[in-house]
Amino acid sequence: MSKRLIINCDDFGQSPAMNQAIMHLLEEGKVSSATIMAVAPGFEEAARWCSRRQQQNVGLHLTMTSEFEALRWSSLTGDSSLHDDGGHQYKTVKEFEQGAQTKAVLKEIVAQYERVKQSGIVISHVDNHMGSLYGMETGRSLLPQTLWRISRWGLPSRFFRYIHPEDPLLGSLKNIERPVALGSGLADTLGVPIPDYLLSHPFGVEEGETYDRFKQSIIAKMYSLPDGVSETYIHPGIDDPWMLANIPHWEKRVWEYRLPFDDDFTYAIRDASVELTDYRYVQEHLKRPRVKSAGRLLKKLISS
């Protein structure tokens, strides 16, 4: 089997500093895709750029949280259950899971999709900011409702079919195998294509971490990449004084912007026989038969 990798830039539209980095990476073909935040302050700038270029590899980053103290935003629908006392989206996933009403979330999901679509972007796929819809903090998952909506849009989604045991986040979570199997089975049943693996790395700067150590850790992943289609995500940003002063771990954002241009990283991808791909491949090749998938999902649901 081949080893295919999607490199997605999350948080497109978060800020001018992030927009500049992601636009450059997309222009140079150094990444596979990006996903845009319809609620964030830099959305209009990013959307105009995408529409003008008819960019074909930009997806929807469903955003229900606003995590940075110095950079806040609110929902599109304005429902009070989606906001904290300051009128912004919740800072944490736990607060969102505890406070948001299901009907309000589903209405917001549609509103964010419509805003991106009406901006002129041909949406390539859908993912979720901070995993807020997956029930990772309290167990209150809105993944079934989200996948159903994505199926109505006819788009692929960032979920995943298997857990890579070496993944620092997913590989460390206990009792995750059954929820993942049920989630991927539901995606198959609804006709939503998904990648095989989702590969993570720490969002913030680890103690003692340098750019070179970060680079080597990502290069090592290229040589241990599993067969199939994997996605990994970055949050690249330019070296901006205000962002460095106000947004935690912004230096990591600068590293993630620098990495795809690094000759060592480019060589490692080629040397490890990794093929960069995008969600068009997922859409065309990874959809499973729905009837058979429904049968398998039913067996999983009734099994102990």
mmCIF file of C-alpha atoms in Angstrom:
data_model
loop_
_atom_site.group_PDB
_atom_site.id
_atom_site.type_symbol
_atom_site.label_atom_id
_atom_site.label_comp_id
_atom_site.label_asym_id
_atom_site.label_seq_id
_atom_site.Cartn_x
_atom_site.Cartn_y
_atom_site.Cartn_z
ATOM 1 C CA MET A 1 0.000 0.000 0.000
ATOM 2 C CA SER A 2 1.070 3.581 -0.554
ATOM 3 C CA LYS A 3 1.651 6.179 2.132
ATOM 4 C CA ARG A 4 -0.303 9.348 1.447
ATOM 5 C CA LEU A 5 -0.279 12.453 3.626
ATOM 6 C CA ILE A 6 -2.600 15.442 3.862
ATOM 7 C CA ILE A 7 -1.021 18.502 5.487
ATOM 8 C CA ASN A 8 -3.863 20.827 6.469
ATOM 9 C CA CYS A 9 -3.494 24.384 7.754
ATOM 10 C CA ASP A 10 -6.066 24.897 10.494
ATOM 11 C CA ASP A 11 -7.406 28.303 11.593
ATOM 12 C CA PHE A 12 -7.368 30.084 8.224
ATOM 13 C CA GLY A 13 -9.098 33.409 8.879
ATOM 14 C CA GLN A 14 -8.045 33.620 12.514
ATOM 15 C CA SER A 15 -5.913 36.742 11.991
ATOM 16 C CA PRO A 16 -3.952 38.633 9.316
ATOM 17 C CA ALA A 17 -0.729 37.050 10.608
ATOM 18 C CA MET A 18 -2.100 33.552 10.156
ATOM 19 C CA ASN A 19 -3.724 34.418 6.831
ATOM 20 C CA GLN A 20 -0.436 35.658 5.392
ATOM 21 C CA ALA A 21 1.350 32.432 6.312
ATOM 22 C CA ILE A 22 -1.377 30.134 5.014
ATOM 23 C CA MET A 23 -1.829 32.042 1.755
ATOM 24 C CA HIS A 24 1.896 31.780 1.081
ATOM 25 C CA LEU A 25 1.943 28.041 1.812
ATOM 26 C CA LEU A 26 -1.062 27.456 -0.469
ATOM 27 C CA GLU A 27 0.399 29.610 -3.236
ATOM 28 C CA GLU A 28 3.651 27.642 -3.181
ATOM 29 C CA GLY A 29 1.919 24.260 -2.969
ATOM 30 C CA LYS A 30 3.734 23.392 0.243
ATOM 31 C CA VAL A 31 0.588 22.127 2.002
ATOM 32 C CA SER A 32 -2.420 20.110 0.896
ATOM 33 C CA SER A 33 -5.222 22.340 2.118
ATOM 34 C CA ALA A 34 -6.508 24.759 4.722
ATOM 35 C CA THR A 35 -9.738 25.078 6.694
ATOM 36 C CA ILE A 36 -11.331 28.460 7.281
ATOM 37 C CA MET A 37 -13.009 29.906 10.400
ATOM 38 C CA ALA A 38 -16.232 31.689 9.434
ATOM 39 C CA VAL A 39 -16.498 33.472 12.795
ATOM 40 C CA ALA A 40 -12.937 34.782 13.204
ATOM 41 C CA PRO A 41 -11.722 38.375 12.620
ATOM 42 C CA GLY A 42 -9.610 37.542 9.561
ATOM 43 C CA PHE A 43 -12.324 35.610 7.718
ATOM 44 C CA GLU A 44 -13.255 38.240 5.144
ATOM 45 C CA GLU A 45 -9.640 38.783 4.077
ATOM 46 C CA ALA A 46 -9.075 35.043 3.689
ATOM 47 C CA ALA A 47 -12.390 34.508 1.891
ATOM 48 C CA ARG A 48 -11.732 37.286 -0.638
ATOM 49 C CA TRP A 49 -8.337 35.765 -1.425
ATOM 50 C CA CYS A 50 -9.840 32.291 -1.874
ATOM 51 C CA SER A 51 -12.674 33.558 -4.068
ATOM 52 C CA ARG A 52 -10.380 35.662 -6.246
ATOM 53 C CA ARG A 53 -8.037 32.716 -6.851
ATOM 54 C CA GLN A 54 -10.838 30.124 -7.071
ATOM 55 C CA GLN A 55 -8.864 28.120 -4.517
ATOM 56 C CA GLN A 56 -10.023 24.509 -4.680
ATOM 57 C CA ASN A 57 -8.518 23.106 -1.469
ATOM 58 C CA VAL A 58 -10.078 25.182 1.318
ATOM 59 C CA GLY A 59 -12.505 23.562 3.723
ATOM 60 C CA LEU A 60 -14.740 24.608 6.604
ATOM 61 C CA HIS A 61 -13.271 24.738 10.114
ATOM 62 C CA LEU A 62 -16.404 24.513 12.285
ATOM 63 C CA THR A 63 -15.582 26.826 15.190
ATOM 64 C CA MET A 64 -17.426 26.747 18.521
ATOM 65 C CA THR A 65 -14.664 28.044 20.808
ATOM 66 C CA SER A 66 -12.579 31.219 21.113
ATOM 67 C CA GLU A 67 -9.580 30.276 23.213
ATOM 68 C CA PHE A 68 -7.265 33.295 23.327
ATOM 69 C CA GLU A 69 -7.794 36.125 25.794
ATOM 70 C CA ALA A 70 -6.388 38.748 23.411
ATOM 71 C CA LEU A 71 -8.261 37.536 20.323
ATOM 72 C CA ARG A 72 -11.954 36.750 20.880
ATOM 73 C CA TRP A 73 -14.930 36.241 18.561
ATOM 74 C CA SER A 74 -18.612 35.387 18.789
ATOM 75 C CA SER A 75 -20.954 32.992 17.013
ATOM 76 C CA LEU A 76 -22.776 33.950 13.820
ATOM 77 C CA THR A 77 -26.229 33.136 15.183
ATOM 78 C CA GLY A 78 -25.817 34.966 18.496
ATOM 79 C CA ASP A 79 -27.497 32.305 20.633
ATOM 80 C CA SER A 80 -26.730 32.958 24.294
ATOM 81 C CA SER A 81 -25.995 29.276 25.005
ATOM 82 C CA LEU A 82 -23.014 29.472 22.643
ATOM 83 C CA HIS A 83 -21.365 32.327 24.542
ATOM 84 C CA ASP A 84 -19.684 33.057 27.865
ATOM 85 C CA ASP A 85 -20.589 35.999 30.091
ATOM 86 C CA GLY A 86 -18.546 38.330 27.879
ATOM 87 C CA GLY A 87 -20.567 37.496 24.773
ATOM 88 C CA HIS A 88 -17.821 35.486 23.098
ATOM 89 C CA GLN A 89 -17.633 31.819 22.235
ATOM 90 C CA TYR A 90 -16.379 29.724 25.146
ATOM 91 C CA LYS A 91 -12.646 29.568 25.757
ATOM 92 C CA THR A 92 -12.598 25.843 26.478
ATOM 93 C CA VAL A 93 -14.179 22.752 24.957
ATOM 94 C CA LYS A 94 -15.458 21.701 28.384
ATOM 95 C CA GLU A 95 -17.367 24.972 28.811
ATOM 96 C CA PHE A 96 -18.852 24.564 25.343
ATOM 97 C CA GLU A 97 -19.946 20.978 25.969
ATOM 98 C CA GLN A 98 -21.543 21.963 29.257
ATOM 99 C CA GLY A 99 -23.264 25.163 28.106
ATOM 100 C CA ALA A 100 -24.257 24.893 24.451
ATOM 101 C CA GLN A 101 -27.766 23.786 23.517
ATOM 102 C CA THR A 102 -27.872 21.178 20.763
ATOM 103 C CA LYS A 103 -30.362 23.046 18.567
ATOM 104 C CA ALA A 104 -28.238 26.191 18.811
ATOM 105 C CA VAL A 105 -25.089 24.290 17.822
ATOM 106 C CA LEU A 106 -26.744 22.748 14.778
ATOM 107 C CA LYS A 107 -28.082 26.125 13.690
ATOM 108 C CA GLU A 108 -24.588 27.621 14.082
ATOM 109 C CA ILE A 109 -23.023 24.806 12.052
ATOM 110 C CA VAL A 110 -25.360 25.583 9.145
ATOM 111 C CA ALA A 111 -24.750 29.328 9.469
ATOM 112 C CA GLN A 112 -20.983 28.866 9.279
ATOM 113 C CA TYR A 113 -21.311 26.620 6.228
ATOM 114 C CA GLU A 114 -23.590 29.122 4.493
ATOM 115 C CA ARG A 115 -21.276 32.047 5.187
ATOM 116 C CA VAL A 116 -18.293 30.252 3.696
ATOM 117 C CA LYS A 117 -20.283 29.020 0.699
ATOM 118 C CA GLN A 118 -21.785 32.447 0.009
ATOM 119 C CA SER A 119 -18.315 34.004 0.098
ATOM 120 C CA GLY A 120 -17.510 32.191 -3.140
ATOM 121 C CA ILE A 121 -15.408 29.378 -1.680
ATOM 122 C CA VAL A 122 -15.922 25.906 -3.139
ATOM 123 C CA ILE A 123 -15.665 23.974 0.143
ATOM 124 C CA SER A 124 -13.376 20.946 -0.100
ATOM 125 C CA HIS A 125 -14.003 19.279 3.279
ATOM 126 C CA VAL A 126 -15.060 19.888 6.879
ATOM 127 C CA ASP A 127 -13.255 19.678 10.210
ATOM 128 C CA ASN A 128 -13.728 21.015 13.737
ATOM 129 C CA HIS A 129 -11.736 23.544 15.767
ATOM 130 C CA MET A 130 -10.329 22.043 18.985
ATOM 131 C CA GLY A 131 -12.460 18.897 18.587
ATOM 132 C CA SER A 132 -15.321 20.655 20.356
ATOM 133 C CA LEU A 133 -18.017 18.527 18.680
ATOM 134 C CA TYR A 134 -16.505 15.149 19.596
ATOM 135 C CA GLY A 135 -17.333 14.956 23.318
ATOM 136 C CA MET A 136 -13.688 14.686 24.347
ATOM 137 C CA GLU A 137 -14.114 16.505 27.669
ATOM 138 C CA THR A 138 -17.496 15.462 29.095
ATOM 139 C CA GLY A 139 -18.586 12.723 26.699
ATOM 140 C CA ARG A 140 -21.305 14.887 25.143
ATOM 141 C CA SER A 141 -20.615 14.211 21.481
ATOM 142 C CA LEU A 142 -22.360 15.988 18.623
ATOM 143 C CA LEU A 143 -20.459 13.973 16.028
ATOM 144 C CA PRO A 144 -23.548 12.061 14.768
ATOM 145 C CA GLN A 145 -25.460 15.283 14.071
ATOM 146 C CA THR A 146 -22.385 16.874 12.509
ATOM 147 C CA LEU A 147 -21.691 13.903 10.231
ATOM 148 C CA TRP A 148 -25.329 13.845 9.134
ATOM 149 C CA ARG A 149 -25.094 17.494 8.135
ATOM 150 C CA ILE A 150 -21.790 16.938 6.310
ATOM 151 C CA SER A 151 -23.398 14.057 4.427
ATOM 152 C CA ARG A 152 -26.146 16.435 3.239
ATOM 153 C CA TRP A 153 -23.431 18.735 1.894
ATOM 154 C CA GLY A 154 -21.753 15.838 0.064
ATOM 155 C CA LEU A 155 -18.318 16.541 1.554
ATOM 156 C CA PRO A 156 -15.513 14.530 3.158
ATOM 157 C CA SER A 157 -14.679 15.075 6.806
ATOM 158 C CA ARG A 158 -11.691 15.004 9.085
ATOM 159 C CA PHE A 159 -12.481 12.072 11.276
ATOM 160 C CA PHE A 160 -10.340 8.938 11.181
ATOM 161 C CA ARG A 161 -10.704 5.209 10.885
ATOM 162 C CA TYR A 162 -7.734 3.903 12.854
ATOM 163 C CA ILE A 163 -5.599 5.011 15.787
ATOM 164 C CA HIS A 164 -1.869 5.164 15.233
ATOM 165 C CA PRO A 165 -0.361 3.748 18.459
ATOM 166 C CA GLU A 166 2.550 6.194 18.255
ATOM 167 C CA ASP A 167 0.327 9.285 18.095
ATOM 168 C CA PRO A 168 1.067 11.416 21.195
ATOM 169 C CA LEU A 169 -2.568 12.456 21.716
ATOM 170 C CA LEU A 170 -4.889 9.801 20.317
ATOM 171 C CA GLY A 171 -2.568 6.934 21.173
ATOM 172 C CA SER A 172 -2.593 7.993 24.840
ATOM 173 C CA LEU A 173 -6.379 8.187 25.282
ATOM 174 C CA LYS A 174 -7.980 5.262 27.096
ATOM 175 C CA ASN A 175 -11.038 3.408 25.795
ATOM 176 C CA ILE A 176 -11.050 5.370 22.529
ATOM 177 C CA GLU A 177 -11.178 2.403 20.166
ATOM 178 C CA ARG A 178 -14.924 1.794 20.357
ATOM 179 C CA PRO A 179 -15.980 5.467 19.933
ATOM 180 C CA VAL A 180 -13.641 5.758 16.944
ATOM 181 C CA ALA A 181 -15.026 2.555 15.411
ATOM 182 C CA LEU A 182 -18.589 3.792 15.889
ATOM 183 C CA GLY A 183 -17.763 7.247 14.536
ATOM 184 C CA SER A 184 -16.038 5.921 11.430
ATOM 185 C CA GLY A 185 -18.825 3.376 10.944
ATOM 186 C CA LEU A 186 -21.411 6.141 11.072
ATOM 187 C CA ALA A 187 -19.412 8.223 8.576
ATOM 188 C CA ASP A 188 -19.346 5.227 6.212
ATOM 189 C CA THR A 189 -23.070 4.621 6.655
ATOM 190 C CA LEU A 190 -23.856 8.257 5.880
ATOM 191 C CA GLY A 191 -21.544 8.299 2.875
ATOM 192 C CA VAL A 192 -18.990 10.708 4.371
ATOM 193 C CA PRO A 193 -15.459 9.843 3.209
ATOM 194 C CA ILE A 194 -12.769 10.100 5.898
ATOM 195 C CA PRO A 195 -8.961 9.564 6.039
ATOM 196 C CA ASP A 196 -7.490 6.458 7.612
ATOM 197 C CA TYR A 197 -5.436 8.198 10.317
ATOM 198 C CA LEU A 198 -5.228 11.539 12.082
ATOM 199 C CA LEU A 199 -1.737 12.374 13.332
ATOM 200 C CA SER A 200 -1.221 15.041 15.985
ATOM 201 C CA HIS A 201 1.671 16.859 17.616
ATOM 202 C CA PRO A 202 1.703 19.202 20.626
ATOM 203 C CA PHE A 203 0.132 22.593 19.895
ATOM 204 C CA GLY A 204 2.386 24.506 22.276
ATOM 205 C CA VAL A 205 6.130 24.698 22.728
ATOM 206 C CA GLU A 206 7.326 21.792 24.855
ATOM 207 C CA GLU A 207 9.868 22.360 27.627
ATOM 208 C CA GLY A 208 13.294 22.721 26.033
ATOM 209 C CA GLU A 209 11.896 22.450 22.515
ATOM 210 C CA THR A 210 13.661 24.272 19.685
ATOM 211 C CA TYR A 211 12.831 24.576 16.016
ATOM 212 C CA ASP A 212 15.375 21.883 15.162
ATOM 213 C CA ARG A 213 13.933 19.457 17.719
ATOM 214 C CA PHE A 214 10.431 20.169 16.461
ATOM 215 C CA LYS A 215 11.545 19.626 12.853
ATOM 216 C CA GLN A 216 13.225 16.332 13.657
ATOM 217 C CA SER A 217 10.128 15.072 15.464
ATOM 218 C CA ILE A 218 7.980 15.758 12.396
ATOM 219 C CA ILE A 219 10.563 14.238 10.059
ATOM 220 C CA ALA A 220 10.558 11.097 12.200
ATOM 221 C CA LYS A 221 6.806 10.834 11.632
ATOM 222 C CA MET A 222 7.385 10.726 7.885
ATOM 223 C CA TYR A 223 9.471 7.559 8.250
ATOM 224 C CA SER A 224 6.910 5.872 10.522
ATOM 225 C CA LEU A 225 3.848 6.950 8.556
ATOM 226 C CA PRO A 226 1.325 4.107 8.300
ATOM 227 C CA ASP A 227 0.047 2.773 4.994
ATOM 228 C CA GLY A 228 -3.070 4.519 3.754
ATOM 229 C CA VAL A 229 -4.148 8.158 3.916
ATOM 230 C CA SER A 230 -3.119 10.159 6.969
ATOM 231 C CA GLU A 231 -3.839 13.756 7.838
ATOM 232 C CA THR A 232 -1.739 15.969 10.042
ATOM 233 C CA TYR A 233 -2.460 19.607 10.766
ATOM 234 C CA ILE A 234 -0.438 22.726 11.430
ATOM 235 C CA HIS A 235 -1.336 26.241 12.589
ATOM 236 C CA PRO A 236 1.196 28.403 10.723
ATOM 237 C CA GLY A 237 1.688 32.117 11.333
ATOM 238 C CA ILE A 238 4.209 34.764 10.383
ATOM 239 C CA ASP A 239 6.714 36.340 12.771
ATOM 240 C CA ASP A 240 4.390 39.123 13.963
ATOM 241 C CA PRO A 241 5.349 41.226 17.049
ATOM 242 C CA TRP A 242 1.776 41.640 18.352
ATOM 243 C CA MET A 243 0.971 37.945 18.005
ATOM 244 C CA LEU A 244 4.253 36.970 19.660
ATOM 245 C CA ALA A 245 3.439 39.231 22.599
ATOM 246 C CA ASN A 246 -0.222 38.300 23.013
ATOM 247 C CA ILE A 247 -0.912 34.785 21.720
ATOM 248 C CA PRO A 248 0.511 31.874 23.735
ATOM 249 C CA HIS A 249 3.049 29.700 21.897
ATOM 250 C CA TRP A 250 3.073 31.916 18.818
ATOM 251 C CA GLU A 251 6.701 30.985 18.220
ATOM 252 C CA LYS A 252 5.422 27.462 17.456
ATOM 253 C CA ARG A 253 3.164 28.985 14.804
ATOM 254 C CA VAL A 254 6.240 30.544 13.197
ATOM 255 C CA TRP A 255 8.023 27.178 13.289
ATOM 256 C CA GLU A 256 5.057 25.517 11.591
ATOM 257 C CA TYR A 257 5.131 28.157 8.863
ATOM 258 C CA ARG A 258 8.850 27.630 8.356
ATOM 259 C CA LEU A 259 8.773 23.818 8.306
ATOM 260 C CA PRO A 260 7.133 23.148 4.882
ATOM 261 C CA PHE A 261 9.779 25.348 3.218
ATOM 262 C CA ASP A 262 12.644 23.522 4.961
ATOM 263 C CA ASP A 263 14.779 21.459 2.577
ATOM 264 C CA ASP A 264 15.281 18.775 5.234
ATOM 265 C CA PHE A 265 11.536 18.260 5.536
ATOM 266 C CA THR A 266 11.070 18.190 1.760
ATOM 267 C CA TYR A 267 13.841 15.617 1.420
ATOM 268 C CA ALA A 268 12.370 13.440 4.208
ATOM 269 C CA ILE A 269 8.974 13.263 2.491
ATOM 270 C CA ARG A 270 10.601 12.127 -0.737
ATOM 271 C CA ASP A 271 13.071 9.765 0.956
ATOM 272 C CA ALA A 272 10.332 8.122 3.030
ATOM 273 C CA SER A 273 8.239 7.550 -0.133
ATOM 274 C CA VAL A 274 5.378 9.678 1.179
ATOM 275 C CA GLU A 275 3.007 11.161 -1.383
ATOM 276 C CA LEU A 276 1.302 14.425 -0.529
ATOM 277 C CA THR A 277 -2.403 14.321 -1.330
ATOM 278 C CA ASP A 278 -5.570 16.243 -0.516
ATOM 279 C CA TYR A 279 -9.272 15.779 0.167
ATOM 280 C CA ARG A 280 -10.083 15.320 -3.507
ATOM 281 C CA TYR A 281 -8.369 11.938 -3.188
ATOM 282 C CA VAL A 282 -10.387 11.174 -0.045
ATOM 283 C CA GLN A 283 -13.604 12.134 -1.839
ATOM 284 C CA GLU A 284 -12.821 10.020 -4.886
ATOM 285 C CA HIS A 285 -11.276 6.916 -3.307
ATOM 286 C CA LEU A 286 -12.228 6.485 0.364
ATOM 287 C CA LYS A 287 -16.035 6.338 0.337
ATOM 288 C CA ARG A 288 -17.303 2.965 1.644
ATOM 289 C CA PRO A 289 -20.481 1.107 0.507
ATOM 290 C CA ARG A 290 -23.299 2.502 2.662
ATOM 291 C CA VAL A 291 -25.485 -0.616 3.020
ATOM 292 C CA LYS A 292 -22.604 -2.863 4.041
ATOM 293 C CA SER A 293 -21.340 -0.127 6.351
ATOM 294 C CA ALA A 294 -24.739 0.109 8.021
ATOM 295 C CA GLY A 295 -24.680 -3.636 8.679
ATOM 296 C CA ARG A 296 -21.231 -3.479 10.206
ATOM 297 C CA LEU A 297 -22.217 -0.496 12.323
ATOM 298 C CA LEU A 298 -25.299 -2.318 13.631
ATOM 299 C CA LYS A 299 -23.135 -5.277 14.673
ATOM 300 C CA LYS A 300 -20.798 -2.917 16.517
ATOM 301 C CA LEU A 301 -23.707 -1.255 18.310
ATOM 302 C CA ILE A 302 -25.181 -4.513 19.576
ATOM 303 C CA SER A 303 -21.838 -6.107 20.486
ATOM 304 C CA SER A 304 -20.711 -5.940 24.080
#
